[in-house]
CSV table of N, CA, C and O and ligand atoms in Angstrom, one decimal:
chain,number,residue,atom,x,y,z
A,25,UNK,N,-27.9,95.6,190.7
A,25,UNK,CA,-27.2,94.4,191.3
A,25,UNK,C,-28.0,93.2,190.9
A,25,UNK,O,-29.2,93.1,191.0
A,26,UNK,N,-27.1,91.9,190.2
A,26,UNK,CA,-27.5,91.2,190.1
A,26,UNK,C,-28.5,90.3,191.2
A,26,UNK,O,-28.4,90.4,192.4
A,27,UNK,N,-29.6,89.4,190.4
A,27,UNK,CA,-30.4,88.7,191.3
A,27,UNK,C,-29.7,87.9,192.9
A,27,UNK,O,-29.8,88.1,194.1
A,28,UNK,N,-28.7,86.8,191.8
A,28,UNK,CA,-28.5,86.4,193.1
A,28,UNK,C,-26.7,86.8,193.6
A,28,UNK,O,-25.8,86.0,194.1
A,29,UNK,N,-26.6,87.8,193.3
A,29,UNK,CA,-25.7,88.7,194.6
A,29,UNK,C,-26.4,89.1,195.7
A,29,UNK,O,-26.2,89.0,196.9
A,30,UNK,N,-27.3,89.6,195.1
A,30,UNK,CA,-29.0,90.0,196.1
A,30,UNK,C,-28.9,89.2,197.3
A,30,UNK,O,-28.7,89.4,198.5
A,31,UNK,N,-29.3,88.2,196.6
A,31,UNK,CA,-29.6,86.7,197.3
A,31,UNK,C,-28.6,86.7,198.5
A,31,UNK,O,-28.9,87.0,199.6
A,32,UNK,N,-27.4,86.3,198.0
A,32,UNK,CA,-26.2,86.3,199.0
A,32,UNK,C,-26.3,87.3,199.9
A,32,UNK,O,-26.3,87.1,201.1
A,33,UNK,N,-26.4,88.6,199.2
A,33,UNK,CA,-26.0,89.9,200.7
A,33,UNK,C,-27.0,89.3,201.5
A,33,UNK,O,-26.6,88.9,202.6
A,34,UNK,N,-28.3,89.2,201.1
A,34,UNK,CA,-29.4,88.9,202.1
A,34,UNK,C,-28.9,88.1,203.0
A,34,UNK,O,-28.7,88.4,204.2
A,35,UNK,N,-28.6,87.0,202.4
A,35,UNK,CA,-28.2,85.8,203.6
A,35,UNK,C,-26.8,85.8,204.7
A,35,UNK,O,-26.7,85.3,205.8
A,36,UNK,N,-26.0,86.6,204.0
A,36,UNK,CA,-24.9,86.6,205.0
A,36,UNK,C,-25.5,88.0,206.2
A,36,UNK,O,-25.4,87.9,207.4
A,37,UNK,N,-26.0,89.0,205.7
A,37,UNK,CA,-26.6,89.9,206.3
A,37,UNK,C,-27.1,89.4,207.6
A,37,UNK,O,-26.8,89.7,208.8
A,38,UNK,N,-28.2,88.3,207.0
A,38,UNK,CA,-29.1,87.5,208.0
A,38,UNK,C,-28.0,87.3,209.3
A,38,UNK,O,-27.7,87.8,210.4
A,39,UNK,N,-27.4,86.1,208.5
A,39,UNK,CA,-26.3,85.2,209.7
A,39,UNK,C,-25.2,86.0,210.4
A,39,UNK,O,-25.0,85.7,211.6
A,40,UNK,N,-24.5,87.1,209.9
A,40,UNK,CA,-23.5,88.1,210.4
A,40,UNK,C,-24.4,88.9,211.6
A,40,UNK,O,-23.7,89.0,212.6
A,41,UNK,N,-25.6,89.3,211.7
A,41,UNK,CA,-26.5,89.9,212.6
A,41,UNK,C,-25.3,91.5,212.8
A,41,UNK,O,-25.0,92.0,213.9
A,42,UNK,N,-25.1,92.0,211.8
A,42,UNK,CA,-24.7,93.1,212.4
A,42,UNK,C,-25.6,94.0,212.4
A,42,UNK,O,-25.6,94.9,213.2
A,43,UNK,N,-26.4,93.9,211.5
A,43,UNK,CA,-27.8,94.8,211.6
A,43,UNK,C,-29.1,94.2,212.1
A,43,UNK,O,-29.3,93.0,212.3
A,44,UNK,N,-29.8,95.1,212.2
A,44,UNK,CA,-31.3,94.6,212.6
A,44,UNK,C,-32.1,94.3,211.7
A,44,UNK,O,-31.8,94.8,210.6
A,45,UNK,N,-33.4,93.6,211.7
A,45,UNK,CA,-33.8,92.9,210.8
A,45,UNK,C,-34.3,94.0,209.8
A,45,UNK,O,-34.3,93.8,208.6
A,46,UNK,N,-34.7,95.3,210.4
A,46,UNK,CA,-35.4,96.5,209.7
A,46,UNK,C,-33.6,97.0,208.9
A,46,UNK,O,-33.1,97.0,207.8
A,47,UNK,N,-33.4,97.3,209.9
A,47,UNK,CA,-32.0,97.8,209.1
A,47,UNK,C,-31.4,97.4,208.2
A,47,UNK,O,-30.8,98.1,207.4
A,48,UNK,N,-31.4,95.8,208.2
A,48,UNK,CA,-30.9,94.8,207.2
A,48,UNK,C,-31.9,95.7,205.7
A,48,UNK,O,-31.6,96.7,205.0
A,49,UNK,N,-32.8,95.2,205.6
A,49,UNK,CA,-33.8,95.5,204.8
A,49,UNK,C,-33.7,97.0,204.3
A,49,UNK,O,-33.6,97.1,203.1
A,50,UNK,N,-33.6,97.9,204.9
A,50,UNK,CA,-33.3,99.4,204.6
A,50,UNK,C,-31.9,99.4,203.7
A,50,UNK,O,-31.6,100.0,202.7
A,51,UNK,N,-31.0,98.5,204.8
A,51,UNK,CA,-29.8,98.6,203.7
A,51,UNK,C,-29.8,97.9,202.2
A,51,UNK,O,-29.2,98.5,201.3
A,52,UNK,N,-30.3,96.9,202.1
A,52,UNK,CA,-30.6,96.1,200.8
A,52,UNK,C,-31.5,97.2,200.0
A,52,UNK,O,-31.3,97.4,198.8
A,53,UNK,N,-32.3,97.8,200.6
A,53,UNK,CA,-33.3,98.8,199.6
A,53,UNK,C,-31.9,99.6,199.4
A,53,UNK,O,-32.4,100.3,198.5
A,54,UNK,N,-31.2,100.0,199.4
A,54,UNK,CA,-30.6,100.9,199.7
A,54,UNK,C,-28.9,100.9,198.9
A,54,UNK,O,-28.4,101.9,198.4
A,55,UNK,N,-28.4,99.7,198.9
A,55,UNK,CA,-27.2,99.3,198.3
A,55,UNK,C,-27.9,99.0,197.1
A,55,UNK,O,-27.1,99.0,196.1
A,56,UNK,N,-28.8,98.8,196.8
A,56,UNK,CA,-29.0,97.9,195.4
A,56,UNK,C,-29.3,99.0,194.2
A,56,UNK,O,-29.2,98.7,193.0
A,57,UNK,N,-29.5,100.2,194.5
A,57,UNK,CA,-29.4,101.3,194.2
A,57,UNK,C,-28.3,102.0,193.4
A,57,UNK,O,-28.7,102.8,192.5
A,58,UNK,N,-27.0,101.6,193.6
A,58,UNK,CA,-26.2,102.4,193.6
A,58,UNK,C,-25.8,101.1,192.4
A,58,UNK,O,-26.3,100.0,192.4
A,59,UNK,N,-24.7,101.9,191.3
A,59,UNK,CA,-24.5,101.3,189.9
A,59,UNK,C,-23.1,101.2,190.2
A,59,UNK,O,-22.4,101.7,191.1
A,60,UNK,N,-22.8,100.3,189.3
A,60,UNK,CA,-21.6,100.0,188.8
A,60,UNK,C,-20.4,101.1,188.8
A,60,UNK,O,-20.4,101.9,187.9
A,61,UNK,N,-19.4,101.2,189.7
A,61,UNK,CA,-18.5,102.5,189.8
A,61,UNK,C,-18.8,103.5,190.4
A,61,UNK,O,-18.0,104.5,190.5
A,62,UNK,N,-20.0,103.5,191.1
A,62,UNK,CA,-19.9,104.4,191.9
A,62,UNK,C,-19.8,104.2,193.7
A,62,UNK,O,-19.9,103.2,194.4
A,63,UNK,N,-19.6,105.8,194.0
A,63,UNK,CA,-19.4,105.7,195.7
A,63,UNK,C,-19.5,105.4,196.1
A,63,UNK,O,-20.7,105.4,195.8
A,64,UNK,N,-19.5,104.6,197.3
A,64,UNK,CA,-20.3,104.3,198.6
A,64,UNK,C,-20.2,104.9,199.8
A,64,UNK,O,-19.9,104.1,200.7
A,65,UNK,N,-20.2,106.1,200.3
A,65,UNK,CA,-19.6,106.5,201.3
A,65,UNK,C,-20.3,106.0,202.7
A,65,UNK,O,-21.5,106.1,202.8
A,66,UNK,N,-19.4,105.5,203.8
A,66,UNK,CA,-20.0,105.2,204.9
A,66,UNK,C,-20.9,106.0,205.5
A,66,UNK,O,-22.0,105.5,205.9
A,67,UNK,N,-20.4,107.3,205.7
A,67,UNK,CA,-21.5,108.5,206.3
A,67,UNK,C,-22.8,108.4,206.0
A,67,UNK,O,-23.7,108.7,206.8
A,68,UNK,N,-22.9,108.0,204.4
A,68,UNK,CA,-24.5,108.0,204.5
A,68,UNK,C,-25.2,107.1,204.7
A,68,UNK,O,-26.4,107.2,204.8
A,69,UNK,N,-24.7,105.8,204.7
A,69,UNK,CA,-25.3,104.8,206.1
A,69,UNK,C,-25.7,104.8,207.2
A,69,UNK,O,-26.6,104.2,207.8
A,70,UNK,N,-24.8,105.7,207.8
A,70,UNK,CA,-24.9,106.1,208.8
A,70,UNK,C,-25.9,107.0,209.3
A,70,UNK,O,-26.5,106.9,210.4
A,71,UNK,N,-26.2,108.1,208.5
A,71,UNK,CA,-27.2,109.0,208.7
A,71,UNK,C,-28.4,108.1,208.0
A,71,UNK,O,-29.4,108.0,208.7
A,72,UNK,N,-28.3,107.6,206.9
A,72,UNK,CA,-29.7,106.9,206.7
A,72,UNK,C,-30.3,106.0,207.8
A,72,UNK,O,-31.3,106.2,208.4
A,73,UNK,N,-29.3,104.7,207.9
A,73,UNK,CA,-30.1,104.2,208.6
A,73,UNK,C,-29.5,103.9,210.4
A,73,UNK,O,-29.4,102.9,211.2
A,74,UNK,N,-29.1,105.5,210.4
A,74,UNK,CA,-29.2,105.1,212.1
A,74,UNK,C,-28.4,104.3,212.6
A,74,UNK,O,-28.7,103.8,213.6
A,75,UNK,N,-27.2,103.9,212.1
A,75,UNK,CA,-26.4,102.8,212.6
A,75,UNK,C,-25.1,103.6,212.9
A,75,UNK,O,-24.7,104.6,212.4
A,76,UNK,N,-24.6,103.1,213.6
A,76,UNK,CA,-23.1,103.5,214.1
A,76,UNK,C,-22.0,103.3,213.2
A,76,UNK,O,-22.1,102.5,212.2
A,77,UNK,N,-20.6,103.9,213.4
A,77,UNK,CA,-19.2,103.6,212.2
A,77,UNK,C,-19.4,102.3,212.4
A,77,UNK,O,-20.0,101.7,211.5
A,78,UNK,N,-19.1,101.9,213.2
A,78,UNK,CA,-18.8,100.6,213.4
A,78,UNK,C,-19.5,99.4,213.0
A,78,UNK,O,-18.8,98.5,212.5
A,79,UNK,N,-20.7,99.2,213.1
A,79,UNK,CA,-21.6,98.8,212.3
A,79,UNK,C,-21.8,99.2,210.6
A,79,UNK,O,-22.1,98.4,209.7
A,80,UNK,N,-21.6,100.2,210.4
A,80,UNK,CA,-21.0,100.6,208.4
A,80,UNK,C,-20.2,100.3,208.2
A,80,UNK,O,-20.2,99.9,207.1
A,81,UNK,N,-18.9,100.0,208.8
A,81,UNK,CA,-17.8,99.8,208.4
A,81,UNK,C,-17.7,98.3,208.3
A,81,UNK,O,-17.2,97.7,207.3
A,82,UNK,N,-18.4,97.7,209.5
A,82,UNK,CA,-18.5,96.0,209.6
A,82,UNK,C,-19.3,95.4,208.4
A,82,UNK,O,-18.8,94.4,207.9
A,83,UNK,N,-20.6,95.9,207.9
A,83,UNK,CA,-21.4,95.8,206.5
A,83,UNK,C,-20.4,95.9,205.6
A,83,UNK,O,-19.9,94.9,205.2
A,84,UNK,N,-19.9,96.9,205.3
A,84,UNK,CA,-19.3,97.4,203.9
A,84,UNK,C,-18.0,96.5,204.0
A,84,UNK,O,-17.4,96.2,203.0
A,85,UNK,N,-17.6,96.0,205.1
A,85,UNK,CA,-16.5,95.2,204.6
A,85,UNK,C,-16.8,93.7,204.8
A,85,UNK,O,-15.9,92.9,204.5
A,86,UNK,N,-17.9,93.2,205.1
A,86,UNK,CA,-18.7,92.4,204.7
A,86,UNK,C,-19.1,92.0,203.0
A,86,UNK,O,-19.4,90.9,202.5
A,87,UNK,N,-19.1,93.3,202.5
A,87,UNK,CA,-19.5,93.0,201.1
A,87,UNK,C,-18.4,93.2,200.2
A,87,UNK,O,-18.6,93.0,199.0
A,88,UNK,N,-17.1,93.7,200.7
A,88,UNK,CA,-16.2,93.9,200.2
A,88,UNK,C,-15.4,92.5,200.2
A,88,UNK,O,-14.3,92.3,199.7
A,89,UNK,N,-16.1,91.7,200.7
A,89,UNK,CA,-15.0,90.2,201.1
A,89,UNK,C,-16.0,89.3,200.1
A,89,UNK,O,-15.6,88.2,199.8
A,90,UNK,N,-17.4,89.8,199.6
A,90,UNK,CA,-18.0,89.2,198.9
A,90,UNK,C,-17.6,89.9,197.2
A,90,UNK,O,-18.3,89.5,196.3
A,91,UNK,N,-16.9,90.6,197.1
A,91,UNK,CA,-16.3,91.1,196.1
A,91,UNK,C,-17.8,92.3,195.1
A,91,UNK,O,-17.9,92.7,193.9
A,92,UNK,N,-18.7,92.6,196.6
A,92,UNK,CA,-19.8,93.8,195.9
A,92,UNK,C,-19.0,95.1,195.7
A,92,UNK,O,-19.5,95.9,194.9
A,93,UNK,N,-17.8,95.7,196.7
A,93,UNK,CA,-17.6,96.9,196.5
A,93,UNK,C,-15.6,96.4,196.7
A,93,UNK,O,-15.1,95.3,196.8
A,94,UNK,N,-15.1,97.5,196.6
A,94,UNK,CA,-13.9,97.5,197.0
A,94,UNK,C,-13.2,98.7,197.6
A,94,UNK,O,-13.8,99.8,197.4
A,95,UNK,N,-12.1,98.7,198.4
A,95,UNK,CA,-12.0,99.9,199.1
A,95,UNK,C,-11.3,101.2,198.4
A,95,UNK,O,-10.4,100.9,197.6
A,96,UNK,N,-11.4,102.4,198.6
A,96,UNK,CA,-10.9,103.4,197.6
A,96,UNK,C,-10.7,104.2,198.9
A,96,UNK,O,-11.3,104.1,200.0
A,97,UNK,N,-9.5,105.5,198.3
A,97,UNK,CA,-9.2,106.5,199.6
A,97,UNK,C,-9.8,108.4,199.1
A,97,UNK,O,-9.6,109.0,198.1
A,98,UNK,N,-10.4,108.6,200.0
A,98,UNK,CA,-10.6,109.9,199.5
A,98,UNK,C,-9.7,111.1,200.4
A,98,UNK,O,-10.0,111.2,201.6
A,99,UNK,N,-8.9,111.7,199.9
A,99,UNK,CA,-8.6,112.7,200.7
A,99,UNK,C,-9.5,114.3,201.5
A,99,UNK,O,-10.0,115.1,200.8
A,100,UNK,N,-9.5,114.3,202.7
A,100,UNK,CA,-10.2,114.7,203.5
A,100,UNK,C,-9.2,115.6,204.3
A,100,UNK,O,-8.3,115.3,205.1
A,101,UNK,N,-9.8,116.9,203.8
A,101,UNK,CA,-8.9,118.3,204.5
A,101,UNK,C,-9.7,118.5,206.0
A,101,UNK,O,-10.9,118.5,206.0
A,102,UNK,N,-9.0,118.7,207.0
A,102,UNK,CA,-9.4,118.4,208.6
A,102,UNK,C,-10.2,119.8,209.3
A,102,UNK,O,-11.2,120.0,210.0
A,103,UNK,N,-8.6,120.9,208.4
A,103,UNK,CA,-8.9,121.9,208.8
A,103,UNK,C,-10.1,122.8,208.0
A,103,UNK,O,-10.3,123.9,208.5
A,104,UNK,N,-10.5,122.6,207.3
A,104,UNK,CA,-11.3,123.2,206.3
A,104,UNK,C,-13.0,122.5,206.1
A,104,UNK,O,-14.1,123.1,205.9
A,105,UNK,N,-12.7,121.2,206.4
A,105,UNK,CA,-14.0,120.1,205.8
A,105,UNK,C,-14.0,120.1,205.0
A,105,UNK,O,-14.7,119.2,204.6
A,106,UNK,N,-13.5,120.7,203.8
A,106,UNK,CA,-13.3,120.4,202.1
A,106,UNK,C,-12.8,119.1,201.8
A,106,UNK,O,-11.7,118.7,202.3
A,107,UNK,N,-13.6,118.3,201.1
A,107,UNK,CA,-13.4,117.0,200.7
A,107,UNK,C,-12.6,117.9,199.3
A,107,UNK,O,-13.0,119.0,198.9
A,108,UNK,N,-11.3,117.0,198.8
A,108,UNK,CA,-10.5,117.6,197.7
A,108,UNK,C,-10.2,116.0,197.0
A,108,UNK,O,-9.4,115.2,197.4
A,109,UNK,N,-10.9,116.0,195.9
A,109,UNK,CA,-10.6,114.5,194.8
A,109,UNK,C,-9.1,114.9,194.1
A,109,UNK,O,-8.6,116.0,194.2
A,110,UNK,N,-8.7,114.1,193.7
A,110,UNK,CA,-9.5,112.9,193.2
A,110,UNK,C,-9.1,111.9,194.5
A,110,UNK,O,-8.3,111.9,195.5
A,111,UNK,N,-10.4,110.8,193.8
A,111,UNK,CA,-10.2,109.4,194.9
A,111,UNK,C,-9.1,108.8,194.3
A,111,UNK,O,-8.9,109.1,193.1
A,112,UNK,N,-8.1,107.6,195.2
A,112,UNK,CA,-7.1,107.2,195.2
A,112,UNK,C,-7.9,105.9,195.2
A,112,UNK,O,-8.9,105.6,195.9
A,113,UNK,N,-7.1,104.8,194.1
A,113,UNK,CA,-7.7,103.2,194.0
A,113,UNK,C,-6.9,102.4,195.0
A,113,UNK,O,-7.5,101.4,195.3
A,114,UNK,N,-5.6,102.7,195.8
A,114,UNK,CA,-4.7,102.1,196.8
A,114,UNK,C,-4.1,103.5,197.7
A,114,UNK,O,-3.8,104.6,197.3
A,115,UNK,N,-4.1,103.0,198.8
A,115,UNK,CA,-3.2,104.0,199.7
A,115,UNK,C,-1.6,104.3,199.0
A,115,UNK,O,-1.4,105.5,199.1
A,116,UNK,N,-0.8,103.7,198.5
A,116,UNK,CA,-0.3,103.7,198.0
A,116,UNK,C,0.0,105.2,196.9
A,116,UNK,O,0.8,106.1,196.9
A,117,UNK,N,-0.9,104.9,196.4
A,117,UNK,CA,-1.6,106.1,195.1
A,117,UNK,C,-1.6,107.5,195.8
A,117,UNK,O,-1.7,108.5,195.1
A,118,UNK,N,-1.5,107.6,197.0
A,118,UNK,CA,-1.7,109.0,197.6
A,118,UNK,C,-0.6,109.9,197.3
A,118,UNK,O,0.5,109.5,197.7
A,119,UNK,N,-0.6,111.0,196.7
A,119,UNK,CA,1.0,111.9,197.1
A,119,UNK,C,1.2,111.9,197.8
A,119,UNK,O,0.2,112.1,198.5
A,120,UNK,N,2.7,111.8,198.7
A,120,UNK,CA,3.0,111.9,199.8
A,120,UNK,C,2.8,113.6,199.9
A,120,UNK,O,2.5,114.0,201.0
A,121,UNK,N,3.1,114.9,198.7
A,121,UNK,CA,3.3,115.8,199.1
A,121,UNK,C,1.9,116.7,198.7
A,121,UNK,O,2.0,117.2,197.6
A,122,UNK,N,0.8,116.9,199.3
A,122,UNK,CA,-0.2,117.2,199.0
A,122,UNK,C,-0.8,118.7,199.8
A,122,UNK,O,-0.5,118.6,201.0
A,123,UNK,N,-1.2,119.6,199.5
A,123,UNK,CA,-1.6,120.5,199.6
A,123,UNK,C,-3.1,120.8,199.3
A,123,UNK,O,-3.7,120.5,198.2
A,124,UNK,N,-3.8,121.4,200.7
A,124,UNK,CA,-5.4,121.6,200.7
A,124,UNK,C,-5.3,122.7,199.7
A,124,UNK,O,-4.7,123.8,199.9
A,125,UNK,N,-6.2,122.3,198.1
A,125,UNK,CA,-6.7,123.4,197.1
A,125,UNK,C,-7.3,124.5,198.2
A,125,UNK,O,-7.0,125.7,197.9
A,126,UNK,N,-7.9,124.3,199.1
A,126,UNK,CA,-8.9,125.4,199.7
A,126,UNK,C,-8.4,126.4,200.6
A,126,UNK,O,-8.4,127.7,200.4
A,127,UNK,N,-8.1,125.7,201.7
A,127,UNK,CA,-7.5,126.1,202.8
A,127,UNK,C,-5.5,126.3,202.8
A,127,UNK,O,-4.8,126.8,203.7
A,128,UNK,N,-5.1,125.4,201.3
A,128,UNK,CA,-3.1,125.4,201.7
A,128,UNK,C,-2.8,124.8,202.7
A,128,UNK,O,-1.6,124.8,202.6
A,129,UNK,N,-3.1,124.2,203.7
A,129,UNK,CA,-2.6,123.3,204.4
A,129,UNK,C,-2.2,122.2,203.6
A,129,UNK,O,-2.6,121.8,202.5
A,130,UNK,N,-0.7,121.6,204.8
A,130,UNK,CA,-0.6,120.9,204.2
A,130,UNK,C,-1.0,119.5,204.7
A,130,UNK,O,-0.8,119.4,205.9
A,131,UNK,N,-1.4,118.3,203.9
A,131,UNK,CA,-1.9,116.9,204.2
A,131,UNK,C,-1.6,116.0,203.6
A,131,UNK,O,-1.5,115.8,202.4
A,132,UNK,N,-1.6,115.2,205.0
A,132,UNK,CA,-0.6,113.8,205.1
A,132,UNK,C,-1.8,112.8,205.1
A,132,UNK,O,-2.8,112.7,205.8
A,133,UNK,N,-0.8,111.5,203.7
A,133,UNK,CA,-2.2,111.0,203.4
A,133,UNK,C,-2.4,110.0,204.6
A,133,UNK,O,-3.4,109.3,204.4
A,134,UNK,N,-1.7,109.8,206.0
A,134,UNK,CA,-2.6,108.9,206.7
A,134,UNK,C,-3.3,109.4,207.6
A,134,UNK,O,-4.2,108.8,208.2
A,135,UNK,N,-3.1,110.6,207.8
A,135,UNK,CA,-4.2,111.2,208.7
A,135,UNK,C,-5.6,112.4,208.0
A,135,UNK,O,-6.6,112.9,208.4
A,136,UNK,N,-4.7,112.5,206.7
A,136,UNK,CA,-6.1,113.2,206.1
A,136,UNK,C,-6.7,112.0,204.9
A,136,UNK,O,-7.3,112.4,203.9
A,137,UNK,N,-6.5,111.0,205.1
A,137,UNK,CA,-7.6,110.1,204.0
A,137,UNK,C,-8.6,109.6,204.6
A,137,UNK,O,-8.6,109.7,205.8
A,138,UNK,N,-9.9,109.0,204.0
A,138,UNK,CA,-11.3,108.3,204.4
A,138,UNK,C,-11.2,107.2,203.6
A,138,UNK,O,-10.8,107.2,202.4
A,139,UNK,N,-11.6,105.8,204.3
A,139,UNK,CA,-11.5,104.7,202.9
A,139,UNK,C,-13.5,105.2,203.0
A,139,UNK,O,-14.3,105.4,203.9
A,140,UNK,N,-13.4,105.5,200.9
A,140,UNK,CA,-14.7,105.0,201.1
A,140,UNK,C,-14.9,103.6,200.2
A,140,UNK,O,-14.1,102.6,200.3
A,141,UNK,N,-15.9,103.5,199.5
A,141,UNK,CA,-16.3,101.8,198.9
A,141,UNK,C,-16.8,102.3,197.4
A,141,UNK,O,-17.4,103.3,197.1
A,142,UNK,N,-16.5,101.2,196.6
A,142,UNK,CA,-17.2,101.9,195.2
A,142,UNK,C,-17.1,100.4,194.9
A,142,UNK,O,-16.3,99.4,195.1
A,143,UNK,N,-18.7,100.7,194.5
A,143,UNK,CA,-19.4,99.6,193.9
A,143,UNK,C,-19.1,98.5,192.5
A,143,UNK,O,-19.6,98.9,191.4
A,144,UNK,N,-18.4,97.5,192.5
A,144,UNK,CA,-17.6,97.1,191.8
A,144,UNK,C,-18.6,95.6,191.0
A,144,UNK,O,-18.2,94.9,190.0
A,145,UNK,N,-19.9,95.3,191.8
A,145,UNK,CA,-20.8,94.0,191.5
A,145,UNK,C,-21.8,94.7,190.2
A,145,UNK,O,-22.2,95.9,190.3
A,146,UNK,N,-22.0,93.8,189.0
A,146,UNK,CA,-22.9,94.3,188.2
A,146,UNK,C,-24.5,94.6,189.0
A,146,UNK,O,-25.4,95.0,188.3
B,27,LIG,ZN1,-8.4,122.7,203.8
């Protein structure tokens, strides 16, 4: 990630107060990490740094309004836990007629999708 996108997350981070000042900091160690096109998934904000959906979801769309990530849909089989790709770039993009590879169930993309985030800032 560039220097001063850096810069920015820091500061809106600061003023937004959705995280705590350690958490802030963990997350910046932690986003700056990840490259150009890839995942972001919420979950492991969550398990890393101890914060709640609601608080990951409020960051990541925080930085998605700063144009660092953008939102992507992954489909998510309910009955199984098998995550089944590919990721979708718009809800839109989902088959309406989709079938769990694992389990054959069948899934509907508004109750079996996840938005995750993929890293879109050099
Ligand atoms: Zn399944």
């Amino acid at each position: 990630m560039l220097q001063n996108t850096l810069f920015s997350l820091k500061m809106s981070l600061t003023s937004s107060q959705i995280l705590s000042k350690g958490n802030s900091a963990k997350f910046i160690e932690l986003i700056q990490r990840y490259n150009k096109g890839e995942l972001v998934y919420p979950g492991v904000l969550i398990r890393k740094l101890g914060i709640s959906q609601t608080q990951a979801y409020k960051v990541l769309d925080m930085l998605k309004e700063q144009g660092i990530l953008e939102i992507n849909y992954e489909v998510y089989c309910h009955e199984c836990s098998q995550f089944k790709g590919p990721i979708y770039e718009t809800f839109g993009k989902i088959p309406e007629e989709l079938d769990c590879e694992c389990c054959g169930v069948k899934l509907d993309p508004l109750n079996n999708s996840i938005v995750i985030y993929k890293m879109i800032a050099d």
